[in-house]
CSV table of C-alpha atoms in Angstrom, one decimal:
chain,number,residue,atom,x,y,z
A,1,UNK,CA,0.0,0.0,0.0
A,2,UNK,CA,1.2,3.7,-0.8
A,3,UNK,CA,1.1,6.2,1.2
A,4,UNK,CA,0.4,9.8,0.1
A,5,UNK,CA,3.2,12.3,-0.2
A,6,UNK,CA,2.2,14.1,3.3
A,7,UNK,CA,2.3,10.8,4.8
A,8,UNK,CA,5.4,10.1,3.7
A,9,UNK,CA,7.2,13.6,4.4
A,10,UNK,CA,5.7,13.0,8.1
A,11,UNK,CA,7.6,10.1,8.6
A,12,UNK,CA,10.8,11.8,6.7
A,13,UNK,CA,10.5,14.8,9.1
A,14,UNK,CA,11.0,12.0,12.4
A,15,UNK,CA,13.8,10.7,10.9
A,16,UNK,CA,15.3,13.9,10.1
A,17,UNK,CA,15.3,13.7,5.9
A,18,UNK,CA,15.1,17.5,5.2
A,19,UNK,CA,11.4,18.8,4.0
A,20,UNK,CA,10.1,22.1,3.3
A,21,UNK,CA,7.2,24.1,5.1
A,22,UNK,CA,3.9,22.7,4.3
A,23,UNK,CA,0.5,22.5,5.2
A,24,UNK,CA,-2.3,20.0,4.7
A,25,UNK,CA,-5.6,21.2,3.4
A,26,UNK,CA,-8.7,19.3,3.5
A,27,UNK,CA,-10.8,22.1,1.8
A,28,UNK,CA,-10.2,25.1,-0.9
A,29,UNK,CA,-11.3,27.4,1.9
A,30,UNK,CA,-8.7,26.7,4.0
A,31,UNK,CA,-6.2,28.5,1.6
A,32,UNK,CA,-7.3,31.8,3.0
A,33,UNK,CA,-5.3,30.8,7.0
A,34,UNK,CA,-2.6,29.4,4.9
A,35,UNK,CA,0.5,29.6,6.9
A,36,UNK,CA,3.2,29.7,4.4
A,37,UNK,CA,4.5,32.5,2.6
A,38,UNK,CA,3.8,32.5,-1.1
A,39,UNK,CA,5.1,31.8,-3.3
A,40,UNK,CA,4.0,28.4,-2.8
A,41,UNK,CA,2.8,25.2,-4.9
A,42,UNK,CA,-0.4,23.0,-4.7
A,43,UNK,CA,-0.6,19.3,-4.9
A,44,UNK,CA,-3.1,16.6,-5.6
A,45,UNK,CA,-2.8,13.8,-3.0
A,46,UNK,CA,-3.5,10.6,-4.4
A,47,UNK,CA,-1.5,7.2,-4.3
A,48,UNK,CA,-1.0,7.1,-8.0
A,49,UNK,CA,2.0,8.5,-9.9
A,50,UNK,CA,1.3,11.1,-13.4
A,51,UNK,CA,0.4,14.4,-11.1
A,52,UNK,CA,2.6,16.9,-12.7
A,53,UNK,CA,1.4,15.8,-16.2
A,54,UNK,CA,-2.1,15.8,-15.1
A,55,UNK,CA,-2.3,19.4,-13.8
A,56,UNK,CA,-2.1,18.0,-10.2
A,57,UNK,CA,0.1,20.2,-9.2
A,58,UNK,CA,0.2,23.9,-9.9
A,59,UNK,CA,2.6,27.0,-8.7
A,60,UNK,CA,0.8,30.1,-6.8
A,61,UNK,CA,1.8,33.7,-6.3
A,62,UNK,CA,-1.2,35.0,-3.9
A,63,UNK,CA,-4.4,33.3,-2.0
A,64,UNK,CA,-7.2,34.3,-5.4
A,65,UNK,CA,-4.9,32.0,-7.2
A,66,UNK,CA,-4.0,29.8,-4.8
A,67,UNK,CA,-8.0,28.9,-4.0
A,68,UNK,CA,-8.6,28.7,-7.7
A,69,UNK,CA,-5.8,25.9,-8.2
A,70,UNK,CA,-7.7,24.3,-5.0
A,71,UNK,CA,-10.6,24.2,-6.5
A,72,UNK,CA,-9.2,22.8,-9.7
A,73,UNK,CA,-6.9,20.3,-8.1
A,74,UNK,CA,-10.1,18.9,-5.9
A,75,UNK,CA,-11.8,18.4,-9.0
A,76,UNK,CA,-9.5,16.5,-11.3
A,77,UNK,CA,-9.1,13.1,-11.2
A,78,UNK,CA,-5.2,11.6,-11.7
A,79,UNK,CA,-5.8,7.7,-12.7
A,80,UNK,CA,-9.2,7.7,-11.4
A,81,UNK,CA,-8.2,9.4,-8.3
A,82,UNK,CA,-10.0,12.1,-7.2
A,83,UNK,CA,-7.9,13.9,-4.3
A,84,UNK,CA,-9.4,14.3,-0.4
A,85,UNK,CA,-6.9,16.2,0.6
A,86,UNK,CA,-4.2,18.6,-0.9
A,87,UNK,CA,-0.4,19.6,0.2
A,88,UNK,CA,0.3,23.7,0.2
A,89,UNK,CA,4.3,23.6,0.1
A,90,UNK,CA,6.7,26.4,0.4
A,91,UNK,CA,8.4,26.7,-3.3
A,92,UNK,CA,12.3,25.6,-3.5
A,93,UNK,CA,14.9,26.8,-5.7
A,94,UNK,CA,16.6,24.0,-7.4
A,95,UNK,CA,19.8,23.6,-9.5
A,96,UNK,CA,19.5,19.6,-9.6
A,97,UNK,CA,17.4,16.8,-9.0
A,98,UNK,CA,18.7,13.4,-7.9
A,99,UNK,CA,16.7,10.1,-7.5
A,100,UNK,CA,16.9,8.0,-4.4
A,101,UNK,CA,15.3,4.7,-3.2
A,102,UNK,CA,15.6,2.1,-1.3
A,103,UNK,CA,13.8,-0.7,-2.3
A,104,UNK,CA,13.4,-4.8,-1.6
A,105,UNK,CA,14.0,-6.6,-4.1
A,106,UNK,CA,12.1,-9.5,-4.3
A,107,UNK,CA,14.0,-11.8,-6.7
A,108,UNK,CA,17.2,-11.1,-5.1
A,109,UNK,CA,15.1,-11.2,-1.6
A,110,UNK,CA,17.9,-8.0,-0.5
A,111,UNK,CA,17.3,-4.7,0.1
A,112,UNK,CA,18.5,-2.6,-3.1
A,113,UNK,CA,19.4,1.4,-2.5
A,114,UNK,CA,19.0,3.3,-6.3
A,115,UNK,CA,19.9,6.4,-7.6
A,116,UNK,CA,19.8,8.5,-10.4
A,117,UNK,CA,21.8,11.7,-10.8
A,118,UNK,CA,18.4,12.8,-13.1
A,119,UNK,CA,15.5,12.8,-11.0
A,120,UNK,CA,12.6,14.7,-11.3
A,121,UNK,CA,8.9,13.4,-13.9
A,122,UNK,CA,11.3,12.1,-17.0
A,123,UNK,CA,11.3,8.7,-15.8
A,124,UNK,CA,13.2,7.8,-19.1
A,125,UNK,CA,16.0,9.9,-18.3
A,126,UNK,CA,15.9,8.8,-14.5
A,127,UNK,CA,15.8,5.2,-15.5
A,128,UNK,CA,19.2,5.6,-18.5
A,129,UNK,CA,21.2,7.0,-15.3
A,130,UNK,CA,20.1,4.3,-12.8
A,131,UNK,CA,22.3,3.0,-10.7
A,132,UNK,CA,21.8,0.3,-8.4
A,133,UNK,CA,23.9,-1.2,-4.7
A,134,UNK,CA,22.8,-4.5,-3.5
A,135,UNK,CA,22.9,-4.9,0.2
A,136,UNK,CA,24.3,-8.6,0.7
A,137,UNK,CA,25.5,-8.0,4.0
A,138,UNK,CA,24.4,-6.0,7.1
A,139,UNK,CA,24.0,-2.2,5.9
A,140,UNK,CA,26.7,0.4,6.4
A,141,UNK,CA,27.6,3.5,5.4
A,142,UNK,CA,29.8,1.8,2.5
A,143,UNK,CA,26.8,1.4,0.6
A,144,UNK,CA,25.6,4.4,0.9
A,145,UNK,CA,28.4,5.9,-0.1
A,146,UNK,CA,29.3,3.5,-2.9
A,147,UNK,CA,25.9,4.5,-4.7
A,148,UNK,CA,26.4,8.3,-4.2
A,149,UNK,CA,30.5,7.3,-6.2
A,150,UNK,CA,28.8,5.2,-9.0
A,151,UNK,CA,26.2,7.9,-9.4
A,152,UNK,CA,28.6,10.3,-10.2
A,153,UNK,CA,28.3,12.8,-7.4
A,154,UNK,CA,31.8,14.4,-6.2
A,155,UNK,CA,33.1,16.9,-3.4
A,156,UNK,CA,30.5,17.3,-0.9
A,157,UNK,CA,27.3,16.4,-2.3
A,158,UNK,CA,29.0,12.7,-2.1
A,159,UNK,CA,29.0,13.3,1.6
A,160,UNK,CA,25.2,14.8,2.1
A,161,UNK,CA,23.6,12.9,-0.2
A,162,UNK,CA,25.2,9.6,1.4
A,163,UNK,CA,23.7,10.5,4.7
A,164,UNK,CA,20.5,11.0,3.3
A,165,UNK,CA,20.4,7.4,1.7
A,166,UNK,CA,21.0,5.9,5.5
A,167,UNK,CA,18.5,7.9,6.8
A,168,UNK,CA,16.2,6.2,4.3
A,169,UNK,CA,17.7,2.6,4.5
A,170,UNK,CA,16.8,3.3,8.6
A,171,UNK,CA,13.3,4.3,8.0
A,172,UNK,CA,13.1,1.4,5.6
A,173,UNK,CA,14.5,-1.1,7.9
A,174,UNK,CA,12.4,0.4,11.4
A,175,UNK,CA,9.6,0.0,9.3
A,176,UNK,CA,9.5,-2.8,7.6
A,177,UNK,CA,8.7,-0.9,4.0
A,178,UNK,CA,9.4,-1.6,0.8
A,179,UNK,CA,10.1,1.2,-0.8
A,180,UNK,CA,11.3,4.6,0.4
A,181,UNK,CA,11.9,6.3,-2.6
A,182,UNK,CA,12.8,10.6,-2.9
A,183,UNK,CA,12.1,11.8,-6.7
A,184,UNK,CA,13.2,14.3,-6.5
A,185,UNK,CA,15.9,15.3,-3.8
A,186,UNK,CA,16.6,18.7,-4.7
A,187,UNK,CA,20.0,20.7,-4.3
A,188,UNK,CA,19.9,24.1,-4.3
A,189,UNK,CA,22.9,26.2,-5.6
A,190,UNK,CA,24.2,26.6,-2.3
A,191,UNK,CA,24.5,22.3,-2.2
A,192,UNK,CA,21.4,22.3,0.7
A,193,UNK,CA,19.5,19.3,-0.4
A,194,UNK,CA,15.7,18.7,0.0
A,195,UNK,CA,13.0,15.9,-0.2
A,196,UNK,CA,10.8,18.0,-3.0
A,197,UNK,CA,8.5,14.3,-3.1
A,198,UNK,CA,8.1,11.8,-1.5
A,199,UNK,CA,6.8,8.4,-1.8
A,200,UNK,CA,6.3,4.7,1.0
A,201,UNK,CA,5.3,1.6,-0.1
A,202,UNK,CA,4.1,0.1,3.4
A,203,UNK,CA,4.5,-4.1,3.4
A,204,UNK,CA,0.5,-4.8,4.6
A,205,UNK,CA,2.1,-8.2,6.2
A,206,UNK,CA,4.0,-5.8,8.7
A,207,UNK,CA,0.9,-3.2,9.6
A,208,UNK,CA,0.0,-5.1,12.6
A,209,UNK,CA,4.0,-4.2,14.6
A,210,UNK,CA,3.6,-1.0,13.7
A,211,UNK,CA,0.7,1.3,14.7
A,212,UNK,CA,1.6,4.6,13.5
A,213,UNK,CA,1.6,3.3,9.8
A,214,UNK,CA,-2.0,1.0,10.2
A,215,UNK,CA,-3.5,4.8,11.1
A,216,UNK,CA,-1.8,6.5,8.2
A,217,UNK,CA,-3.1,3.2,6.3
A,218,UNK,CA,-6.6,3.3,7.5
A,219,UNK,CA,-6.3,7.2,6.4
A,220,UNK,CA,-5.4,6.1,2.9
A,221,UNK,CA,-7.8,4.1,2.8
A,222,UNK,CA,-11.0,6.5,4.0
A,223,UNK,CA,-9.4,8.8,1.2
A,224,UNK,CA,-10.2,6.6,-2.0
A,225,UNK,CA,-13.8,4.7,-0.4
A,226,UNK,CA,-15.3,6.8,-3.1
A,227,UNK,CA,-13.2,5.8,-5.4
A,228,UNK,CA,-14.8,3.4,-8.3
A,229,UNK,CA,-13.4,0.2,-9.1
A,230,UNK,CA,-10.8,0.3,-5.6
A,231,UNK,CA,-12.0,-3.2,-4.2
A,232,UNK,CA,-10.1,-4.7,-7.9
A,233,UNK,CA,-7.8,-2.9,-8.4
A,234,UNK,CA,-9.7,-1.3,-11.7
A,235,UNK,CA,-10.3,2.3,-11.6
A,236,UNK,CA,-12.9,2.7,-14.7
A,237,UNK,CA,-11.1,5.0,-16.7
A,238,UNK,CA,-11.9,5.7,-20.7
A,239,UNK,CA,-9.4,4.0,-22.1
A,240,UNK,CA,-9.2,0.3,-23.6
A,241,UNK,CA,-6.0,-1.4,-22.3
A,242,UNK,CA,-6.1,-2.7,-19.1
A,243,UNK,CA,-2.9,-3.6,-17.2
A,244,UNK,CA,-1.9,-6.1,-14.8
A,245,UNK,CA,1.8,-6.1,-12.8
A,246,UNK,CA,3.1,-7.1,-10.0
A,247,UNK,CA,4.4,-3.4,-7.7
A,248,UNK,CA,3.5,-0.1,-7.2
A,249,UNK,CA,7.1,1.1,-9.4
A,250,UNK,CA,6.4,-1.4,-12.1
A,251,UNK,CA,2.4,-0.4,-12.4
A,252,UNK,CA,3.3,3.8,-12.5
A,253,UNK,CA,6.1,3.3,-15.3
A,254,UNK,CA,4.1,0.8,-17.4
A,255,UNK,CA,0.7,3.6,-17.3
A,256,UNK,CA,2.9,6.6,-17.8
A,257,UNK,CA,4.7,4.8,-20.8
A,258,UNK,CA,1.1,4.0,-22.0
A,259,UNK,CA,-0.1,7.5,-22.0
A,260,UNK,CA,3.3,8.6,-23.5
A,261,UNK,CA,3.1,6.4,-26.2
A,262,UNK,CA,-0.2,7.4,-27.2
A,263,UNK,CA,-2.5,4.7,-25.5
A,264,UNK,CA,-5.7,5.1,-22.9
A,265,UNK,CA,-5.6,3.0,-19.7
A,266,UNK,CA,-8.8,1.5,-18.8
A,267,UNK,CA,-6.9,0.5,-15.1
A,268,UNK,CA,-4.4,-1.6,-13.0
A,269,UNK,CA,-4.6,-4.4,-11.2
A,270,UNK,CA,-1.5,-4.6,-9.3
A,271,UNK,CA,-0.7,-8.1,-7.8
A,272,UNK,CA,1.3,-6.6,-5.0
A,273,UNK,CA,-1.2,-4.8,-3.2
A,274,UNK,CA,-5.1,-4.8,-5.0
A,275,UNK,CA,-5.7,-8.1,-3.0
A,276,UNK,CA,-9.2,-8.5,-1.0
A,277,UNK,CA,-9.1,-9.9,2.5
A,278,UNK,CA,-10.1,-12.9,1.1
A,279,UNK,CA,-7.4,-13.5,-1.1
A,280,UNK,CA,-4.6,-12.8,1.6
A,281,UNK,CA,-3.7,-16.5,1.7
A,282,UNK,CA,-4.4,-17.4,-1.8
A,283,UNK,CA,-1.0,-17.7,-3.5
A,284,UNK,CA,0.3,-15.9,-6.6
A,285,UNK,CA,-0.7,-18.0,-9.4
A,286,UNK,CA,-4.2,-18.1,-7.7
A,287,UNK,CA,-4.4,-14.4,-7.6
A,288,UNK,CA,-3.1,-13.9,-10.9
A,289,UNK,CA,-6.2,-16.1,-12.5
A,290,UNK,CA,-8.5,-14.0,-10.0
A,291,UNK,CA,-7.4,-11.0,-11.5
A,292,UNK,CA,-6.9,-12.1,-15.4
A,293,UNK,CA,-11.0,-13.5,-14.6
A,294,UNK,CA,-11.7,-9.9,-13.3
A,295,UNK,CA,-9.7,-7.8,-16.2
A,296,UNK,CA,-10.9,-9.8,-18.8
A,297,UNK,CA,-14.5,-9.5,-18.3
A,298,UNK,CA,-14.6,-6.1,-18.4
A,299,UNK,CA,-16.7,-4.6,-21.0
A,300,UNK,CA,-14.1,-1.7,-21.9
A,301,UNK,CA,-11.0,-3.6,-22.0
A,302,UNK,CA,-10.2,-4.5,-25.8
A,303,UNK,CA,-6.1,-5.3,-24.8
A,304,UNK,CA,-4.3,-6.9,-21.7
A,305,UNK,CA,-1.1,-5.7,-20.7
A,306,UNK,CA,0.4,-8.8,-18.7
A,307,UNK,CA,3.7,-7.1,-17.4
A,308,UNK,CA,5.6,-8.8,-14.6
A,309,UNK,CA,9.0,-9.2,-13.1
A,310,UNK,CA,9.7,-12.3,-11.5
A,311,UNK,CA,9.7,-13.1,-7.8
A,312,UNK,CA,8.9,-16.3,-6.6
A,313,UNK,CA,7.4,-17.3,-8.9
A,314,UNK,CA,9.3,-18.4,-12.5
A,315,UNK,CA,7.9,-16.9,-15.6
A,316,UNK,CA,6.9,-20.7,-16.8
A,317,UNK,CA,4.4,-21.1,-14.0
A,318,UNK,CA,3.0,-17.6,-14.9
A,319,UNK,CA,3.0,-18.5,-18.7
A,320,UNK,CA,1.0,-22.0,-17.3
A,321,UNK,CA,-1.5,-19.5,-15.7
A,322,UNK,CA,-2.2,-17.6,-18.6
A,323,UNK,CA,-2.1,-20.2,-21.2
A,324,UNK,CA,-5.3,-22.0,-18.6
A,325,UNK,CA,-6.6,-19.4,-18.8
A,326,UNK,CA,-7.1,-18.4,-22.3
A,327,UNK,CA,-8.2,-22.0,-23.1
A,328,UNK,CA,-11.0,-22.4,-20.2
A,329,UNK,CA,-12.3,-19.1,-20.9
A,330,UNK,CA,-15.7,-19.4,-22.4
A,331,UNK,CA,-16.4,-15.7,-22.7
A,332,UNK,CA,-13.4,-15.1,-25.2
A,333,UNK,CA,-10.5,-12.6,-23.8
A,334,UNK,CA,-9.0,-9.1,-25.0
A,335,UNK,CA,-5.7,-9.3,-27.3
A,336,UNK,CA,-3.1,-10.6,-24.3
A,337,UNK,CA,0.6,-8.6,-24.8
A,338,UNK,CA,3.2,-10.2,-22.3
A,339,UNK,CA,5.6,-8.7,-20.6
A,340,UNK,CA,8.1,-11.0,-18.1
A,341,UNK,CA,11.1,-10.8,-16.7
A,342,UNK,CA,12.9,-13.5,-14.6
A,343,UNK,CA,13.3,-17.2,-14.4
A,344,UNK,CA,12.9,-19.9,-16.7
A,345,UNK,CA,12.1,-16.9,-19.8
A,346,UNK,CA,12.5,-19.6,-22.6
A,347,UNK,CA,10.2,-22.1,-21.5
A,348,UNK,CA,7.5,-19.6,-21.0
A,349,UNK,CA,8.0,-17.9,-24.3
A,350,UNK,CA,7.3,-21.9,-26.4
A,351,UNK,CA,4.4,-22.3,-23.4
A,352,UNK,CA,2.3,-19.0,-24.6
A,353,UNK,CA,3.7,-19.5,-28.5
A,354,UNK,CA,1.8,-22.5,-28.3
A,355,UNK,CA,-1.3,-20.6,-27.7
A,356,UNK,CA,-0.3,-18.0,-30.5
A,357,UNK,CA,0.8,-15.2,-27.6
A,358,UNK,CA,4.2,-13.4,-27.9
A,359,UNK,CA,6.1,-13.0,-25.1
A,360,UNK,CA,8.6,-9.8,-24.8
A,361,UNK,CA,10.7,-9.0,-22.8
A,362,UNK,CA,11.4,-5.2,-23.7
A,363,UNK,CA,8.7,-2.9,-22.1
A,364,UNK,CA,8.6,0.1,-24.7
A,365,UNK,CA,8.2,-3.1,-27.4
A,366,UNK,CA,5.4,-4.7,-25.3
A,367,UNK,CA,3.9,-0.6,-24.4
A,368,UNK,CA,3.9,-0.2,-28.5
A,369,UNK,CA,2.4,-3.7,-29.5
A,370,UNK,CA,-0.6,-3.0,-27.2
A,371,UNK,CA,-1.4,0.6,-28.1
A,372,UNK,CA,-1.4,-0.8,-31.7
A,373,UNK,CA,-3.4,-3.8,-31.5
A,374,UNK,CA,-5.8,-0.8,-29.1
A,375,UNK,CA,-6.4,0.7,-32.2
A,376,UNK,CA,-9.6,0.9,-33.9
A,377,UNK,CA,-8.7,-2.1,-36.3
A,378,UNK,CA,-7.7,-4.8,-33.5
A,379,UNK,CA,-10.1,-7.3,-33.3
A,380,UNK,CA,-11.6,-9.5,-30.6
A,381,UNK,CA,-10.2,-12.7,-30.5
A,382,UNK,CA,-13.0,-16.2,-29.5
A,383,UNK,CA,-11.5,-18.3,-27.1
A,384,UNK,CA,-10.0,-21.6,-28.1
């Protein structure tokens, strides 16, 4: 489960991971008490990713402005999200933006730190810099400081920017996360860095040690009930290709590379987290048929975009899923467009080219094949 950039900035502030000024605002009204001098900028808070690109976030010079933005931001839905509440943030001047995270990995089963030294909404350009430490070994501050070396930093920014990666790795680790992820950490011309965003991927199996993050969860949650679609993971939008993956990172980059490449996302289902109570014990195979039986059978959908990265579960026994699947399903199915990466890749590709499925393993090749076969002249295949 995410948690919303305020949420996360709160638990940034108590470890001491520098954040500007803000204030929470539940209501365009409550612009006029705002606390913080303007200029300042507005933003949508919703647990999806696309804000800036949306309009979700705006720059304001006085309160007439400020309260129209409001009243625009409340009213504009980002991925089917529709905002409850709204961050007013003092504005920052920034020479650079860095990525940082600190992730688990859970083919490697290790924590992973990342960083980029071009942060900021161009995830293409963030991902071509990318550079990746795998902890193997208890965490020190060589890590940290070997991914602030590899991503190019020098004279004192390798210091700061090092100690701003332990403080995450120690939030992650208190916590139980798994992700703790800054995009972007700002650094102003004087070399001051800042956490501009923020983003928390809470592990639900570790809600129950840790109170303070089951209220900010149960917050979430009251936030999106009148959201359509929430219970499966399918948010209803207008598009035609609906998406399945397995992690909140993987799900945001496979919908922005949709919409840049010219496609319409009807929703997500994301196996990591869009799992009802009663599927908590159900394993991931199971859960993967759930959700292909729930994506499939919605009227809207015209392509599937299968696109997941291996955990512990090989890509054969998730080719085996999908393969069932197409030939038990009486209904007839969408165009299916694969996407793995992990284990036993070969064996899955002659398992769905069997069934006349390709299996790639690029992510802009499988983004393009479905916005093409979205297209007015795709046709519905019948089930075998």
């Amino acid at each position: 489960m995410d948690l919303l950039e305020y949420q996360a900035k709160e638990l940034f502030r108590h470890i001491c991971i520098p954040v500007l000024p803000s204030q929470k605002i539940d209501h365009p009204r409550e612009i006029k008490s705002l606390e913080i001098p303007y200029p300042v900028v507005l933003k949508s808070q919703v647990p999806t990713g696309g804000r800036a690109r949306a309009g979700g976030i705006k720059f304001v010079e006085n309160t007439i402005d400020a309260i129209a933005a409001a009243q625009t931001i409340f009213r504009l839905p980002i991925m089917g999200e529709y905002p409850e509440v709204l961050l007013a943030e003092a504005r920052y001047n920034v020479q650079q933006e860095l990525y940082l995270a600190v992730a688990l990995d859970y083919s490697l089963r290790r924590p992973v730190l990342l960083g980029s030294p071009k942060g900021g909404i161009d995830l293409d350009l963030v991902m071509k810099h990318l550079q990746q430490v795998i902890v193997e070994q208890e965490f020190s501050s060589f890590y940290a400081r070997r991914l602030a070396m590899k991503m190019g930093l020098q004279g004192n920014l390798i210091q700061s920017v090092s100690a701003i990666i332990e403080k995450m790795f120690d939030l992650f680790l208190e916590k139980d996360l798994d992700l703790v992820e800054i995009n972007p950490l700002g650094v102003s011309p004087s070399g001051e860095l800042m956490a501009l965003d923020g983003k928390i991927t809470v592990n639900d199996a570790a809600l129950a040690r840790h109170p303070d993050l089951l209220v900010l969860a149960e917050k979430v949650n009251l936030h999106s009930n009148g959201n359509k679609g929430k219970s499966n993971g399918f948010w209803g939008l207008d598009g035609n290709i609906g998406v399945i993956c397995n992690g909140s990172g993987l799900a945001m980059a496979t919908l922005d590379l949709l919409y840049q490449t010219g496609g319409k996302p009807f929703g997500c289902i994301n196996l990591g987290e869009n799992r009802l109570p009663e599927d908590r014990s159900c394993s991931f195979s199971t859960f993967l048929q759930k959700s292909l039986e729930i994506a499939c059978h919605q009227n809207g959908i015209k392509v599937l975009l299968i696109n997941i990265m291996d955990g512990l579960d090989s890509c054969q026994e998730i080719a085996d899923v999908i393969v069932s699947f197409t030939q038990n399903d009486a209904g007839g199915y969408p165009h299916f467009v694969v996407r793995l990466v992990g284990s036993n890749l070969e064996a899955a590709k002659e398992r769905l080219a069997a069934v006349g499925i390709t299996l790639l393993e690029q992510l802009d090749e499988a983004v393009a094949r479905a916005v093409s076969l979205a297209k007015p002249m795709g046709k519905r295949p019948s089930s075998n």
